[in-house]
Amino acid sequence: MLKSRNKTLGEFIIENQSSFQYSSGELSKLINAIRLAAKVVNHEVNKAGLIDILGTAGDMNVQGEDQQKLDVLANEKFIQTLKNREIVCGIASEEEDDFISINSNDEQHRNKYVVLIDPLDGSSNIDVNVSVGTIFSIYRRITPEGTPVTLEDFLQPGKNQVAAGYIIYGTSTMLVYTTGDGVNGFTLNPAIGTFYLSHPEMQFPEAGKIYSVNEGNYTHFPQGVKDYIKYCQKEEGDRPYTSRYIGSLVSDFHRNMIKGGIYMYPKSSTATNGKLRLLYECNPMALIAEQANGKASNGHERILDLQPTELHERVPFFCGSKKMVEKAEGFMLKKA
Ligand code: AHG
Ligand code: MN
Ligand code: MN
């Protein structure tokens, strides 16, 4: 399919609909709903700096309603948009204790997809005007259509994802996603509220020179991870590599995909499974990475092969340029 540079996301979705494995149009409508929610959240994120003027979280606004924290607000906006469009049968969110089942008696709305979201990733960066994001992951339900969704619809290995993506609210707002046929990035023109295809067929460089890890945790990391970090810092060949860590996965991942690099959130003696959540963060980023010729691992196994056991479980995460992830895995194999 021809992918020209000034195509809008709306046009792109329609043109690529037939390449989905199950092309009933439902997945296209779902991506469209996410596109809409992204614009709504983008608007809220851009107002964040005004919160001191308009009121802080916990304050009452002029209507006497509580001001909400942006991660709670983003969660509500995404859930509301997906519910209103009657496009999914279930939603799980990092911000919710349990999954949400969306029942519809209408035959027409017997939807087959579930969505999992991290509505606001990197939320601690909001207060300091640094990029944040939203991550989403889409699966076909396992249980029969027309029945309420159950936990097993959400606890599927990442390789079952039919689509995944993220929105980055950065110097520009971008929506980057895959439906299993490569990765494409769209940039929002805020003046007219339209996303344009700006980054067609995104690819991780095979090798890179950036490593991204919270080195404050260094002393708590396993020896293999420490050794890999020392390898990145060593003066030899194309090294030392550059260290870059924003502290918002979406932003760190996005930079590394464009420039070449590795993102690491290892396990440590203080966090035995690391910090990142398998369902809302690691699986979607892993699918995007693999679709962009990158790699994602928990240090030993492919992220997308892991069988989840609970909604909010955490896993160690190593993701980025293929050669860098393989090198890191090599160090961890030698010393766990
Ligand atoms: P969230 O804001 O959704 O809780 O995610 C924050 C995550 C991730 O985006 C980021 O890379 C990581 O936490 C940063 O953690 P540290 O502050 O421990 O480095
Ligand atoms: Mn997150
Ligand atoms: Mn979050």
CSV table of C-alpha atoms and ligand atoms in Angstrom, one decimal:
chain,number,residue,atom,x,y,z
A,1,MET,CA,0.0,0.0,0.0
A,2,LEU,CA,1.3,3.5,-0.9
A,3,LYS,CA,2.0,5.6,2.2
A,4,SER,CA,2.3,9.2,1.3
A,5,ARG,CA,3.6,11.8,3.8
A,6,ASN,CA,0.6,14.1,3.9
A,7,LYS,CA,-2.0,11.5,4.6
A,8,THR,CA,-4.2,12.0,7.6
A,9,LEU,CA,-4.7,9.3,10.3
A,10,GLY,CA,-8.3,9.0,9.3
A,11,GLU,CA,-7.4,8.3,5.7
A,12,PHE,CA,-4.7,5.9,6.7
A,13,ILE,CA,-7.1,3.9,8.9
A,14,ILE,CA,-9.6,3.5,6.1
A,15,GLU,CA,-7.0,2.6,3.5
A,16,ASN,CA,-5.4,0.0,5.7
A,17,GLN,CA,-8.6,-1.6,7.0
A,18,SER,CA,-8.5,-4.5,4.5
A,19,SER,CA,-5.0,-5.5,5.7
A,20,PHE,CA,-6.3,-6.5,9.1
A,21,GLN,CA,-6.7,-10.2,9.6
A,22,TYR,CA,-10.4,-9.8,10.6
A,23,SER,CA,-11.6,-6.8,8.6
A,24,SER,CA,-15.1,-6.1,9.9
A,25,GLY,CA,-14.2,-2.5,10.4
A,26,GLU,CA,-14.5,-2.8,14.2
A,27,LEU,CA,-10.8,-2.4,14.8
A,28,SER,CA,-10.7,0.7,12.6
A,29,LYS,CA,-13.6,2.2,14.6
A,30,LEU,CA,-11.7,1.4,17.8
A,31,ILE,CA,-8.5,3.1,16.6
A,32,ASN,CA,-10.7,6.0,15.6
A,33,ALA,CA,-12.1,6.2,19.1
A,34,ILE,CA,-8.6,6.2,20.5
A,35,ARG,CA,-7.6,9.0,18.1
A,36,LEU,CA,-10.5,11.1,19.5
A,37,ALA,CA,-9.6,10.3,23.2
A,38,ALA,CA,-6.0,11.2,22.4
A,39,LYS,CA,-7.1,14.7,21.3
A,40,VAL,CA,-9.2,15.2,24.4
A,41,VAL,CA,-6.4,14.2,26.7
A,42,ASN,CA,-3.9,16.3,24.7
A,43,HIS,CA,-6.1,19.3,25.4
A,44,GLU,CA,-6.0,18.6,29.1
A,45,VAL,CA,-2.3,17.9,29.2
A,46,ASN,CA,-1.6,21.2,27.5
A,47,LYS,CA,-3.6,23.0,30.2
A,48,ALA,CA,-1.6,21.3,33.0
A,49,GLY,CA,0.7,24.3,33.6
A,50,LEU,CA,-2.3,26.5,34.3
A,51,ILE,CA,-3.4,24.3,37.2
A,52,ASP,CA,-1.9,26.8,39.8
A,53,ILE,CA,-4.2,29.4,38.3
A,54,LEU,CA,-7.2,27.2,37.7
A,55,GLY,CA,-6.8,25.2,41.0
A,56,THR,CA,-4.8,22.2,42.1
A,57,ALA,CA,-5.8,18.6,42.6
A,58,GLY,CA,-8.0,18.4,45.7
A,59,ASP,CA,-9.3,21.9,45.3
A,60,MET,CA,-12.8,22.7,44.2
A,61,ASN,CA,-13.3,24.3,40.8
A,62,VAL,CA,-15.8,27.1,40.2
A,63,GLN,CA,-18.7,24.6,39.7
A,64,GLY,CA,-17.9,23.2,43.2
A,65,GLU,CA,-16.5,20.0,41.6
A,66,ASP,CA,-13.2,18.5,42.8
A,67,GLN,CA,-10.2,19.3,40.5
A,68,GLN,CA,-8.8,16.0,39.3
A,69,LYS,CA,-5.3,14.8,38.9
A,70,LEU,CA,-4.4,14.5,35.3
A,71,ASP,CA,-3.9,10.7,35.4
A,72,VAL,CA,-7.3,10.2,36.8
A,73,LEU,CA,-8.8,12.6,34.2
A,74,ALA,CA,-7.0,10.9,31.4
A,75,ASN,CA,-8.3,7.6,32.6
A,76,GLU,CA,-11.9,8.9,32.7
A,77,LYS,CA,-11.6,10.4,29.2
A,78,PHE,CA,-10.3,7.2,27.6
A,79,ILE,CA,-12.9,5.0,29.3
A,80,GLN,CA,-15.7,7.4,28.6
A,81,THR,CA,-14.8,7.7,24.9
A,82,LEU,CA,-14.6,3.9,24.4
A,83,LYS,CA,-17.8,3.4,26.3
A,84,ASN,CA,-19.7,6.0,24.5
A,85,ARG,CA,-18.8,4.6,21.1
A,86,GLU,CA,-19.9,1.1,22.2
A,87,ILE,CA,-16.8,-0.2,20.5
A,88,VAL,CA,-15.2,-2.6,23.1
A,89,CYS,CA,-16.6,-5.3,25.4
A,90,GLY,CA,-14.1,-4.6,28.2
A,91,ILE,CA,-11.4,-2.2,29.4
A,92,ALA,CA,-8.6,-2.7,31.9
A,93,SER,CA,-6.6,0.3,33.1
A,94,GLU,CA,-3.6,0.8,35.2
A,95,GLU,CA,-5.7,3.3,37.2
A,96,GLU,CA,-8.5,0.8,38.0
A,97,ASP,CA,-8.3,-2.1,40.5
A,98,ASP,CA,-10.4,-4.4,38.3
A,99,PHE,CA,-11.4,-4.7,34.7
A,100,ILE,CA,-14.6,-3.0,33.4
A,101,SER,CA,-17.1,-5.2,31.6
A,102,ILE,CA,-19.2,-3.4,29.0
A,103,ASN,CA,-22.4,-5.2,28.3
A,104,SER,CA,-24.6,-4.5,25.4
A,105,ASN,CA,-27.9,-6.2,24.6
A,106,ASP,CA,-27.8,-4.7,21.1
A,107,GLU,CA,-26.7,-7.4,18.5
A,108,GLN,CA,-24.9,-4.7,16.6
A,109,HIS,CA,-22.8,-3.9,19.6
A,110,ARG,CA,-21.5,-7.3,20.5
A,111,ASN,CA,-18.0,-6.2,20.3
A,112,LYS,CA,-15.1,-8.6,20.2
A,113,TYR,CA,-12.2,-6.4,21.4
A,114,VAL,CA,-10.8,-5.6,24.8
A,115,VAL,CA,-8.5,-2.6,25.5
A,116,LEU,CA,-5.9,-2.2,28.1
A,117,ILE,CA,-4.5,1.3,28.9
A,118,ASP,CA,-1.9,3.2,30.8
A,119,PRO,CA,-3.9,6.5,30.5
A,120,LEU,CA,-1.0,8.7,31.6
A,121,ASP,CA,2.5,7.3,31.6
A,122,GLY,CA,5.3,9.3,33.2
A,123,SER,CA,2.7,11.2,35.3
A,124,SER,CA,5.4,12.5,37.7
A,125,ASN,CA,6.7,14.6,34.8
A,126,ILE,CA,3.5,16.6,34.5
A,127,ASP,CA,4.5,19.1,37.2
A,128,VAL,CA,7.8,19.9,35.5
A,129,ASN,CA,6.5,20.3,32.0
A,130,VAL,CA,8.2,17.2,30.6
A,131,SER,CA,6.7,14.9,28.0
A,132,VAL,CA,4.2,12.2,29.1
A,133,GLY,CA,2.2,9.7,27.2
A,134,THR,CA,-0.7,7.2,26.9
A,135,ILE,CA,-0.2,3.5,26.1
A,136,PHE,CA,-2.8,1.2,24.7
A,137,SER,CA,-3.1,-2.5,23.9
A,138,ILE,CA,-5.9,-4.3,22.0
A,139,TYR,CA,-6.8,-8.0,22.0
A,140,ARG,CA,-9.7,-10.1,20.6
A,141,ARG,CA,-11.7,-11.5,23.5
A,142,ILE,CA,-11.4,-15.3,24.2
A,143,THR,CA,-14.8,-15.8,25.7
A,144,PRO,CA,-17.9,-15.9,23.4
A,145,GLU,CA,-19.3,-12.6,22.0
A,146,GLY,CA,-22.5,-11.4,23.8
A,147,THR,CA,-21.4,-12.8,27.2
A,148,PRO,CA,-19.7,-10.6,29.9
A,149,VAL,CA,-15.9,-10.5,29.6
A,150,THR,CA,-13.9,-12.4,32.2
A,151,LEU,CA,-10.3,-12.1,33.5
A,152,GLU,CA,-9.0,-14.5,30.9
A,153,ASP,CA,-9.9,-12.1,28.1
A,154,PHE,CA,-7.3,-9.7,29.6
A,155,LEU,CA,-4.7,-12.2,30.7
A,156,GLN,CA,-3.5,-13.1,27.3
A,157,PRO,CA,0.2,-13.3,26.3
A,158,GLY,CA,1.3,-10.2,24.4
A,159,LYS,CA,1.8,-12.0,21.2
A,160,ASN,CA,-2.0,-12.2,20.9
A,161,GLN,CA,-2.3,-8.4,20.6
A,162,VAL,CA,-4.0,-7.3,17.4
A,163,ALA,CA,-2.9,-3.7,17.9
A,164,ALA,CA,-0.9,-1.5,20.2
A,165,GLY,CA,0.3,2.0,20.3
A,166,TYR,CA,1.1,5.1,22.3
A,167,ILE,CA,0.4,8.8,22.3
A,168,ILE,CA,3.3,11.1,23.2
A,169,TYR,CA,2.4,14.6,24.5
A,170,GLY,CA,5.7,16.2,23.7
A,171,THR,CA,7.0,19.2,21.9
A,172,SER,CA,4.5,17.8,19.3
A,173,THR,CA,1.8,15.4,20.0
A,174,MET,CA,2.2,12.1,18.2
A,175,LEU,CA,0.2,8.9,17.9
A,176,VAL,CA,2.3,5.9,17.0
A,177,TYR,CA,0.7,2.5,16.5
A,178,THR,CA,0.8,-0.9,14.9
A,179,THR,CA,-1.8,-3.4,13.8
A,180,GLY,CA,0.9,-6.1,13.2
A,181,ASP,CA,2.0,-4.7,9.9
A,182,GLY,CA,4.8,-2.3,10.8
A,183,VAL,CA,4.7,0.9,12.9
A,184,ASN,CA,3.5,4.3,11.8
A,185,GLY,CA,3.7,7.6,13.5
A,186,PHE,CA,1.2,10.5,13.1
A,187,THR,CA,1.8,14.1,14.3
A,188,LEU,CA,-1.1,16.3,15.5
A,189,ASN,CA,-1.6,19.6,13.8
A,190,PRO,CA,-3.1,21.4,16.8
A,191,ALA,CA,-4.5,24.2,14.8
A,192,ILE,CA,-7.0,22.0,13.0
A,193,GLY,CA,-6.9,18.9,15.3
A,194,THR,CA,-5.8,16.5,12.7
A,195,PHE,CA,-3.1,13.8,12.9
A,196,TYR,CA,-0.9,13.5,9.8
A,197,LEU,CA,1.3,10.6,8.8
A,198,SER,CA,4.8,12.0,9.6
A,199,HIS,CA,6.8,8.9,10.5
A,200,PRO,CA,5.9,6.1,8.1
A,201,GLU,CA,7.3,2.6,8.7
A,202,MET,CA,9.3,3.4,11.8
A,203,GLN,CA,12.3,1.2,12.5
A,204,PHE,CA,14.7,0.9,15.4
A,205,PRO,CA,18.3,1.2,14.2
A,206,GLU,CA,19.8,-2.3,14.6
A,207,ALA,CA,22.3,-1.0,17.0
A,208,GLY,CA,22.4,2.3,18.9
A,209,LYS,CA,24.4,4.4,21.3
A,210,ILE,CA,21.9,5.4,24.0
A,211,TYR,CA,21.2,3.6,27.2
A,212,SER,CA,18.2,4.6,29.4
A,213,VAL,CA,18.0,3.4,32.9
A,214,ASN,CA,17.5,4.9,36.4
A,215,GLU,CA,21.1,4.7,37.5
A,216,GLY,CA,20.1,5.8,41.0
A,217,ASN,CA,19.1,2.2,41.6
A,218,TYR,CA,22.5,0.9,40.4
A,219,THR,CA,23.6,-0.7,43.7
A,220,HIS,CA,20.4,-2.7,43.9
A,221,PHE,CA,20.7,-4.1,40.3
A,222,PRO,CA,21.7,-7.7,39.6
A,223,GLN,CA,25.4,-8.2,38.7
A,224,GLY,CA,24.6,-8.8,35.0
A,225,VAL,CA,22.9,-5.5,34.7
A,226,LYS,CA,25.7,-3.7,36.5
A,227,ASP,CA,28.2,-5.3,34.2
A,228,TYR,CA,26.2,-4.3,31.1
A,229,ILE,CA,26.0,-0.7,32.4
A,230,LYS,CA,29.8,-0.7,32.9
A,231,TYR,CA,30.1,-2.1,29.3
A,232,CYS,CA,28.0,0.9,28.0
A,233,GLN,CA,30.3,3.3,29.8
A,234,LYS,CA,33.6,1.7,28.7
A,235,GLU,CA,35.9,3.7,26.4
A,236,GLU,CA,36.2,1.1,23.6
A,237,GLY,CA,35.1,1.0,19.9
A,238,ASP,CA,31.9,3.1,19.5
A,239,ARG,CA,31.6,3.4,23.3
A,240,PRO,CA,31.0,5.0,25.8
A,241,TYR,CA,27.3,5.2,24.9
A,242,THR,CA,25.2,8.2,25.9
A,243,SER,CA,23.0,8.0,29.0
A,244,ARG,CA,19.5,9.5,28.5
A,245,TYR,CA,16.6,8.9,31.0
A,246,ILE,CA,13.5,11.0,30.9
A,247,GLY,CA,11.5,8.9,33.4
A,248,SER,CA,8.6,8.5,31.1
A,249,LEU,CA,8.7,5.2,29.3
A,250,VAL,CA,6.8,6.5,26.2
A,251,SER,CA,9.3,9.4,25.8
A,252,ASP,CA,12.4,7.3,26.4
A,253,PHE,CA,11.2,4.6,24.0
A,254,HIS,CA,10.2,7.0,21.3
A,255,ARG,CA,13.6,8.7,21.4
A,256,ASN,CA,15.4,5.3,21.3
A,257,MET,CA,13.3,4.1,18.4
A,258,ILE,CA,14.3,7.1,16.3
A,259,LYS,CA,17.9,7.4,17.4
A,260,GLY,CA,18.8,3.8,18.4
A,261,GLY,CA,19.1,2.8,22.0
A,262,ILE,CA,18.0,0.5,24.9
A,263,TYR,CA,15.5,1.2,27.7
A,264,MET,CA,16.0,-0.9,30.9
A,265,TYR,CA,13.9,-1.2,34.0
A,266,PRO,CA,15.6,-4.2,35.7
A,267,LYS,CA,14.6,-6.1,38.8
A,268,SER,CA,16.5,-4.9,41.9
A,269,SER,CA,16.9,-5.9,45.5
A,270,THR,CA,14.2,-3.3,46.4
A,271,ALA,CA,11.8,-4.2,43.5
A,272,THR,CA,12.0,-7.9,42.8
A,273,ASN,CA,10.0,-7.6,39.5
A,274,GLY,CA,11.1,-4.2,38.5
A,275,LYS,CA,8.4,-1.5,38.2
A,276,LEU,CA,6.7,-1.6,34.8
A,277,ARG,CA,3.4,-3.4,34.3
A,278,LEU,CA,3.3,-6.2,31.9
A,279,LEU,CA,-0.2,-5.6,30.5
A,280,TYR,CA,-0.3,-1.8,30.3
A,281,GLU,CA,3.3,-0.9,29.5
A,282,CYS,CA,5.6,-3.8,28.5
A,283,ASN,CA,3.4,-5.8,26.2
A,284,PRO,CA,2.3,-2.9,24.0
A,285,MET,CA,5.8,-1.4,23.8
A,286,ALA,CA,7.2,-4.9,23.1
A,287,LEU,CA,4.8,-5.4,20.1
A,288,ILE,CA,5.7,-1.9,18.8
A,289,ALA,CA,9.4,-2.7,19.3
A,290,GLU,CA,9.2,-6.0,17.4
A,291,GLN,CA,7.1,-4.5,14.6
A,292,ALA,CA,9.8,-1.9,14.3
A,293,ASN,CA,12.7,-4.4,14.1
A,294,GLY,CA,13.6,-4.0,17.7
A,295,LYS,CA,13.5,-6.4,20.6
A,296,ALA,CA,11.9,-6.7,24.1
A,297,SER,CA,12.8,-9.1,26.9
A,298,ASN,CA,12.6,-9.5,30.6
A,299,GLY,CA,16.3,-10.3,30.5
A,300,HIS,CA,15.9,-13.9,29.6
A,301,GLU,CA,12.6,-14.4,27.8
A,302,ARG,CA,10.7,-12.6,25.0
A,303,ILE,CA,8.1,-10.3,26.7
A,304,LEU,CA,5.4,-11.3,24.2
A,305,ASP,CA,5.6,-15.0,25.1
A,306,LEU,CA,5.0,-14.4,28.9
A,307,GLN,CA,1.7,-15.7,30.2
A,308,PRO,CA,0.3,-13.1,32.5
A,309,THR,CA,-1.1,-14.2,35.8
A,310,GLU,CA,-2.7,-11.0,37.2
A,311,LEU,CA,-3.9,-7.7,35.8
A,312,HIS,CA,-1.3,-5.5,37.5
A,313,GLU,CA,1.8,-7.7,37.5
A,314,ARG,CA,5.2,-6.2,37.0
A,315,VAL,CA,8.1,-7.5,35.0
A,316,PRO,CA,11.7,-6.5,34.4
A,317,PHE,CA,11.9,-4.8,31.0
A,318,PHE,CA,14.7,-4.4,28.4
A,319,CYS,CA,13.6,-3.0,25.1
A,320,GLY,CA,15.1,-1.3,22.1
A,321,SER,CA,17.6,-1.8,19.3
A,322,LYS,CA,18.0,-5.6,18.7
A,323,LYS,CA,21.8,-5.8,19.1
A,324,MET,CA,21.8,-3.8,22.3
A,325,VAL,CA,19.1,-5.9,24.0
A,326,GLU,CA,20.9,-9.1,22.9
A,327,LYS,CA,24.1,-7.8,24.4
A,328,ALA,CA,22.4,-7.0,27.7
A,329,GLU,CA,20.8,-10.4,27.8
A,330,GLY,CA,24.3,-11.9,27.3
A,331,PHE,CA,25.6,-10.2,30.4
A,332,MET,CA,22.5,-11.3,32.4
A,333,LEU,CA,23.0,-14.9,31.2
A,334,LYS,CA,26.5,-14.9,32.6
A,335,LYS,CA,25.5,-13.4,36.0
A,336,ALA,CA,21.9,-13.4,36.9
B,1,AHG,P1,3.3,5.8,35.4
B,1,AHG,O1,3.4,7.3,35.4
B,1,AHG,O2,2.3,5.3,34.4
B,1,AHG,O3,3.1,5.2,36.8
B,1,AHG,O4,4.7,5.2,34.8
B,1,AHG,C1,5.9,5.6,35.2
B,1,AHG,C2,6.9,4.6,34.8
B,1,AHG,C3,7.5,4.8,33.4
B,1,AHG,O5,6.9,5.7,32.6
B,1,AHG,C4,8.9,5.3,33.7
B,1,AHG,O6,9.8,5.0,32.8
B,1,AHG,C5,9.2,4.8,35.1
B,1,AHG,O7,8.0,4.6,35.7
B,1,AHG,C6,10.1,5.7,35.9
B,1,AHG,O8,10.4,5.1,37.1
B,1,AHG,P2,11.5,5.6,38.1
B,1,AHG,O9,11.1,6.9,38.5
B,1,AHG,O10,11.6,4.6,39.1
B,1,AHG,O11,12.8,5.6,37.3
B,2,MN,MN,3.3,4.1,33.0
B,3,MN,MN,0.2,5.7,34.3
